[in-house]
Structures are given as structure tokens and as C-alpha cells.
Amino acid sequence: MTRRDFDPATVTPDGRPPAKAKLFDGTRDGPYRGSINGEALATQITVLTYGNDEPGSGPVLHVHPYDEVFVIQQGRARFFVGDQTIDAEAGETVLGPAGLPHRFVNLGPGRLQTLDIHLSPRWIQTNLE
């Protein structure tokens, strides 16, 4: 499929160089294996990795002042976002809008692995539990 969504001549590079940073250490224990603040890459998004092998477990209820997008890479999860409950599985994404408290749990069986994209140059969070 050929895509031509915009004219490349209309975009001027802003002078930032390409950048690289390590997101996670695969040997690290625990559900949070790593994160990269957008500031490290001179961008406006922060990326986290989260995973656990225990059905029923997940992050505590929390809130951010910006949107968060969850990419389910492996397994199945139940998200509680505001007053909504959303089940999602590998290959699906879930939006946690700014200001809405949210959490999720591993539905099992097996591992839940997510890539969490915070639309902010820094990870800013208030835990509510």
C-alpha cells in the first residue's frame, strides 16, 4: 500500500538529532522494568514497560494530568478507567484520558506485558490507593 498523507516538502526538520536511550533491562525483576522520560529523547512522550505473571495483580489506582495509551503486547488485561471497565488483549490499545483515575489487572492465564505511552515529557502520577 502506498501512503502519501502529507507533502514532505512542507515539513522542516527542527534541528534535533536522532537519539537513543535504554528502555528496560530484561534481567530486572518486578513489574516495572524501565521507563524513558521524553526529555531524554527531546520529545513529548514518556514510555514505560510493565508486565506481570500473576492474574489479578496490576498497578494501583492512579491518575495523570495527561493522556496515557496502553499497548497490550502479551496476555489479557482488565482496565478500570473512570467508571468504565474495558477488557483488552494482545494487539489492542486502551486510552486513559487525562484526569480520569485508572488501573488494570492481569486477567491471565500467563503473562501480561504492556507498553505504556504517557503523552508528557515526564512521568507525572498521583496514586489514589
Backbone as CSV, one residue per row, in Angstrom:
resi,resn,N_x,N_y,N_z,CA_x,CA_y,CA_z,C_x,C_y,C_z
1,MET,0.838,-1.168,0.000,0.000,0.000,0.000,0.890,1.240,0.000
2,THR,0.604,2.151,-0.877,1.328,3.407,-0.946,0.581,4.449,-0.137
3,ARG,1.303,5.122,0.733,0.691,6.185,1.533,1.350,7.499,1.176
4,ARG,0.531,8.498,1.067,1.023,9.858,0.841,0.100,10.793,1.620
5,ASP,0.272,10.789,2.944,-0.600,11.549,3.825,-0.267,13.044,3.889
6,PHE,0.933,13.400,3.500,1.329,14.807,3.509,2.454,14.994,2.510
7,ASP,2.718,16.224,2.189,3.803,16.565,1.276,5.071,16.775,2.103
8,PRO,6.087,15.909,1.952,7.319,16.041,2.739,7.982,17.406,2.603
9,ALA,7.744,18.097,1.524,8.349,19.417,1.326,7.778,20.440,2.306
10,THR,6.661,20.117,2.964,6.032,21.063,3.888,6.551,20.925,5.323
11,VAL,7.447,19.972,5.558,7.961,19.749,6.911,9.452,20.081,6.947
12,THR,9.818,20.945,7.866,11.211,21.329,8.020,11.754,20.681,9.289
13,PRO,12.880,19.968,9.222,13.468,19.399,10.435,13.708,20.503,11.469
14,ASP,13.481,20.167,12.744,13.611,21.176,13.799,15.008,21.237,14.417
15,GLY,15.951,20.476,13.886,17.330,20.555,14.350,17.710,19.544,15.411
16,ARG,16.712,18.794,15.929,17.062,17.765,16.917,17.763,16.611,16.219
17,PRO,18.806,16.088,16.833,19.468,14.916,16.250,18.697,13.651,16.618
18,PRO,18.905,12.554,15.899,18.344,11.279,16.343,18.883,10.976,17.738
19,ALA,18.126,10.209,18.515,18.553,9.912,19.887,18.236,8.464,20.214
20,LYS,18.917,7.954,21.217,18.733,6.577,21.666,18.836,6.550,23.178
21,ALA,17.982,5.724,23.809,18.051,5.539,25.253,17.554,4.135,25.562
22,LYS,18.042,3.548,26.629,17.649,2.190,27.003,16.331,2.232,27.774
23,LEU,15.334,1.489,27.295,14.018,1.458,27.928,13.984,0.520,29.117
24,PHE,14.554,-0.676,28.975,14.492,-1.621,30.087,15.650,-2.585,30.064
25,ASP,15.857,-3.182,31.226,16.858,-4.216,31.427,16.100,-5.526,31.595
26,GLY,16.208,-6.421,30.649,15.473,-7.683,30.668,15.787,-8.576,31.847
27,THR,16.863,-8.286,32.571,17.213,-9.114,33.723,16.630,-8.557,35.021
28,ARG,16.031,-7.383,34.954,15.491,-6.720,36.146,14.194,-7.393,36.595
29,ASP,14.047,-7.622,37.888,12.834,-8.210,38.432,11.776,-7.138,38.658
30,GLY,10.537,-7.601,38.867,9.435,-6.702,39.179,8.650,-6.318,37.948
31,PRO,7.460,-5.763,38.163,6.601,-5.437,37.030,7.071,-4.251,36.207
32,TYR,7.655,-3.228,36.861,8.155,-2.072,36.127,9.608,-2.323,35.784
33,ARG,9.870,-2.596,34.538,11.229,-2.932,34.127,11.999,-1.738,33.620
34,GLY,11.296,-0.652,33.375,12.007,0.524,32.921,11.098,1.584,32.353
35,SER,11.669,2.768,32.210,10.946,3.878,31.596,11.950,4.829,30.980
36,ILE,11.455,5.609,30.036,12.273,6.649,29.407,11.445,7.921,29.398
37,ASN,11.906,8.931,30.107,11.250,10.230,30.027,11.505,10.822,28.650
38,GLY,10.486,11.465,28.110,10.625,12.103,26.808,11.758,13.102,26.763
39,GLU,12.042,13.712,27.893,13.138,14.684,27.948,14.469,14.065,27.514
40,ALA,14.647,12.767,27.787,15.902,12.094,27.416,16.052,11.983,25.907
41,LEU,14.924,12.011,25.209,14.958,11.904,23.749,14.519,13.198,23.066
42,ALA,14.368,14.257,23.851,13.927,15.554,23.328,12.588,15.439,22.611
43,THR,11.641,14.728,23.270,10.316,14.565,22.692,9.259,14.752,23.770
44,GLN,8.007,14.718,23.380,6.897,14.994,24.288,6.203,13.746,24.812
45,ILE,6.817,12.560,24.668,6.202,11.349,25.216,7.183,10.617,26.122
46,THR,6.626,9.942,27.119,7.383,9.100,28.032,6.888,7.678,27.847
47,VAL,7.785,6.704,27.841,7.424,5.312,27.590,7.822,4.461,28.783
48,LEU,6.916,3.571,29.213,7.176,2.643,30.306,6.903,1.229,29.827
49,THR,7.559,0.266,30.438,7.206,-1.136,30.241,6.664,-1.668,31.552
50,TYR,5.612,-2.477,31.462,5.011,-3.088,32.639,4.664,-4.527,32.293
51,GLY,4.880,-5.428,33.229,4.496,-6.821,32.999,4.425,-7.591,34.297
52,ASN,3.518,-8.558,34.349,3.480,-9.460,35.496,2.900,-10.800,35.069
53,ASP,3.187,-11.817,35.840,2.743,-13.181,35.555,1.630,-13.625,36.489
54,GLU,1.106,-12.713,37.285,0.153,-13.071,38.333,-1.247,-12.538,38.028
55,PRO,-2.165,-13.418,37.579,-3.538,-12.969,37.336,-4.109,-12.264,38.574
56,GLY,-4.794,-11.158,38.331,-5.388,-10.377,39.408,-4.528,-9.244,39.909
57,SER,-3.257,-9.215,39.519,-2.391,-8.137,40.007,-2.157,-7.097,38.913
58,GLY,-1.824,-5.904,39.374,-1.559,-4.798,38.459,-1.298,-3.532,39.245
59,PRO,-1.097,-2.413,38.557,-0.816,-1.149,39.225,-1.997,-0.681,40.078
60,VAL,-1.713,0.121,41.100,-2.763,0.694,41.930,-3.513,1.769,41.151
61,LEU,-4.687,2.127,41.635,-5.463,3.205,41.034,-4.639,4.489,41.100
62,HIS,-4.532,5.166,39.963,-3.739,6.393,39.888,-4.296,7.296,38.804
63,VAL,-3.750,8.485,38.708,-4.215,9.467,37.727,-3.025,10.282,37.223
64,HIS,-3.154,10.761,35.981,-2.132,11.612,35.356,-2.802,12.883,34.839
65,PRO,-2.054,13.979,34.704,-2.611,15.203,34.130,-2.539,15.214,32.597
66,TYR,-2.312,14.085,31.991,-2.183,13.940,30.536,-2.731,12.568,30.145
67,ASP,-2.974,12.351,28.853,-3.439,11.053,28.344,-2.347,9.997,28.492
68,GLU,-2.802,8.746,28.682,-1.902,7.590,28.667,-2.496,6.555,27.721
69,VAL,-1.670,5.991,26.868,-2.102,4.954,25.930,-1.384,3.665,26.298
70,PHE,-2.163,2.606,26.477,-1.630,1.298,26.832,-1.648,0.411,25.590
71,VAL,-0.529,-0.195,25.268,-0.433,-1.147,24.167,-0.234,-2.520,24.804
72,ILE,-1.214,-3.409,24.623,-1.098,-4.747,25.200,-0.280,-5.579,24.228
73,GLN,0.897,-5.975,24.671,1.807,-6.733,23.823,1.649,-8.235,24.008
74,GLN,1.258,-8.635,25.211,1.123,-10.064,25.519,0.071,-10.205,26.612
75,GLY,-0.780,-11.216,26.480,-1.744,-11.526,27.522,-3.040,-10.755,27.402
76,ARG,-3.763,-10.727,28.531,-5.075,-10.073,28.600,-5.157,-9.245,29.873
77,ALA,-5.831,-8.098,29.787,-5.949,-7.205,30.936,-7.368,-6.681,31.057
78,ARG,-7.739,-6.359,32.279,-8.990,-5.644,32.547,-8.604,-4.270,33.068
79,PHE,-9.047,-3.233,32.342,-8.771,-1.847,32.691,-9.997,-1.241,33.361
80,PHE,-9.738,-0.463,34.376,-10.767,0.303,35.058,-10.385,1.767,34.840
81,VAL,-11.143,2.459,33.988,-10.832,3.833,33.602,-12.060,4.681,33.899
82,GLY,-11.954,5.555,34.907,-13.140,6.283,35.334,-14.186,5.282,35.787
83,ASP,-15.395,5.360,35.243,-16.443,4.411,35.602,-16.618,3.301,34.570
84,GLN,-15.662,3.178,33.648,-15.726,2.159,32.596,-14.787,0.989,32.896
85,THR,-15.212,-0.213,32.481,-14.370,-1.404,32.548,-14.148,-1.871,31.119
86,ILE,-12.881,-2.061,30.751,-12.514,-2.430,29.381,-11.586,-3.631,29.433
87,ASP,-11.982,-4.722,28.776,-11.095,-5.882,28.629,-10.332,-5.745,27.324
88,ALA,-9.042,-6.017,27.372,-8.200,-5.891,26.182,-7.196,-7.027,26.159
89,GLU,-6.751,-7.369,24.959,-5.788,-8.465,24.794,-4.681,-8.037,23.850
90,ALA,-3.690,-8.906,23.726,-2.524,-8.621,22.885,-2.963,-8.088,21.529
91,GLY,-2.322,-7.002,21.124,-2.626,-6.379,19.840,-3.609,-5.229,19.947
92,GLU,-4.187,-5.010,21.131,-5.155,-3.928,21.308,-4.539,-2.795,22.132
93,THR,-5.152,-1.618,22.030,-4.720,-0.455,22.790,-5.898,0.094,23.590
94,VAL,-5.595,0.744,24.693,-6.601,1.353,25.556,-6.132,2.766,25.886
95,LEU,-7.084,3.705,25.880,-6.785,5.090,26.237,-7.230,5.364,27.660
96,GLY,-6.338,5.949,28.449,-6.671,6.512,29.756,-6.601,8.017,29.620
97,PRO,-7.760,8.691,29.456,-7.744,10.140,29.257,-7.198,10.903,30.467
98,ALA,-6.642,12.051,30.221,-6.108,12.912,31.280,-7.164,13.148,32.351
99,GLY,-6.744,13.032,33.611,-7.619,13.337,34.726,-8.559,12.234,35.155
100,LEU,-8.630,11.119,34.392,-9.502,10.002,34.778,-8.684,8.965,35.530
101,PRO,-9.029,8.662,36.766,-8.320,7.619,37.502,-8.412,6.286,36.766
102,HIS,-7.329,5.523,36.816,-7.319,4.245,36.111,-6.355,3.265,36.772
103,ARG,-6.593,2.007,36.472,-5.724,0.904,36.888,-6.070,-0.266,35.980
104,PHE,-5.257,-1.321,36.048,-5.562,-2.531,35.293,-4.990,-3.732,36.010
105,VAL,-5.544,-4.896,35.658,-5.076,-6.153,36.247,-4.878,-7.179,35.149
106,ASN,-3.983,-8.103,35.412,-3.725,-9.231,34.525,-4.915,-10.180,34.632
107,LEU,-5.554,-10.499,33.509,-6.668,-11.449,33.502,-6.200,-12.892,33.377
108,GLY,-4.930,-13.095,32.987,-4.421,-14.452,32.827,-5.096,-15.143,31.657
109,PRO,-4.766,-16.355,31.377,-3.652,-17.065,32.012,-2.319,-16.544,31.473
110,GLY,-1.302,-16.649,32.271,0.038,-16.287,31.810,0.368,-14.821,31.975
111,ARG,1.395,-14.414,31.263,1.994,-13.090,31.406,1.163,-12.004,30.740
112,LEU,1.107,-10.864,31.411,0.604,-9.630,30.826,1.807,-8.727,30.621
113,GLN,1.976,-8.214,29.402,3.068,-7.286,29.107,2.481,-6.106,28.356
114,THR,2.735,-4.897,28.868,2.230,-3.696,28.208,3.364,-2.717,27.933
115,LEU,3.122,-1.867,26.973,3.962,-0.712,26.705,3.052,0.481,26.967
116,ASP,3.411,1.324,27.913,2.554,2.422,28.347,3.146,3.736,27.866
117,ILE,2.364,4.468,27.082,2.832,5.698,26.460,2.160,6.883,27.151
118,HIS,2.962,7.683,27.834,2.486,8.867,28.536,2.715,10.071,27.626
119,LEU,1.665,10.805,27.348,1.794,11.958,26.466,2.291,13.168,27.257
120,SER,3.517,13.034,27.720,4.175,14.050,28.536,5.682,13.805,28.464
121,PRO,6.480,14.853,28.534,7.925,14.643,28.521,8.442,14.045,29.829
122,ARG,7.582,13.990,30.891,7.966,13.388,32.168,6.818,12.531,32.685
123,TRP,7.159,11.511,33.457,6.164,10.643,34.105,5.686,11.373,35.354
124,ILE,4.410,11.778,35.345,3.808,12.504,36.456,2.590,11.709,36.887
125,GLN,2.527,11.317,38.158,1.465,10.419,38.603,1.112,10.686,40.066
126,THR,-0.182,10.554,40.385,-0.632,10.579,41.773,-1.365,9.272,42.035
127,ASN,-0.863,8.475,42.982,-1.519,7.230,43.370,-2.707,7.556,44.267
128,LEU,-3.829,6.874,44.039,-5.049,7.134,44.776,-5.383,6.002,45.757
129,GLU,-4.576,4.970,45.783,-4.783,3.853,46.722,-3.567,3.734,47.624
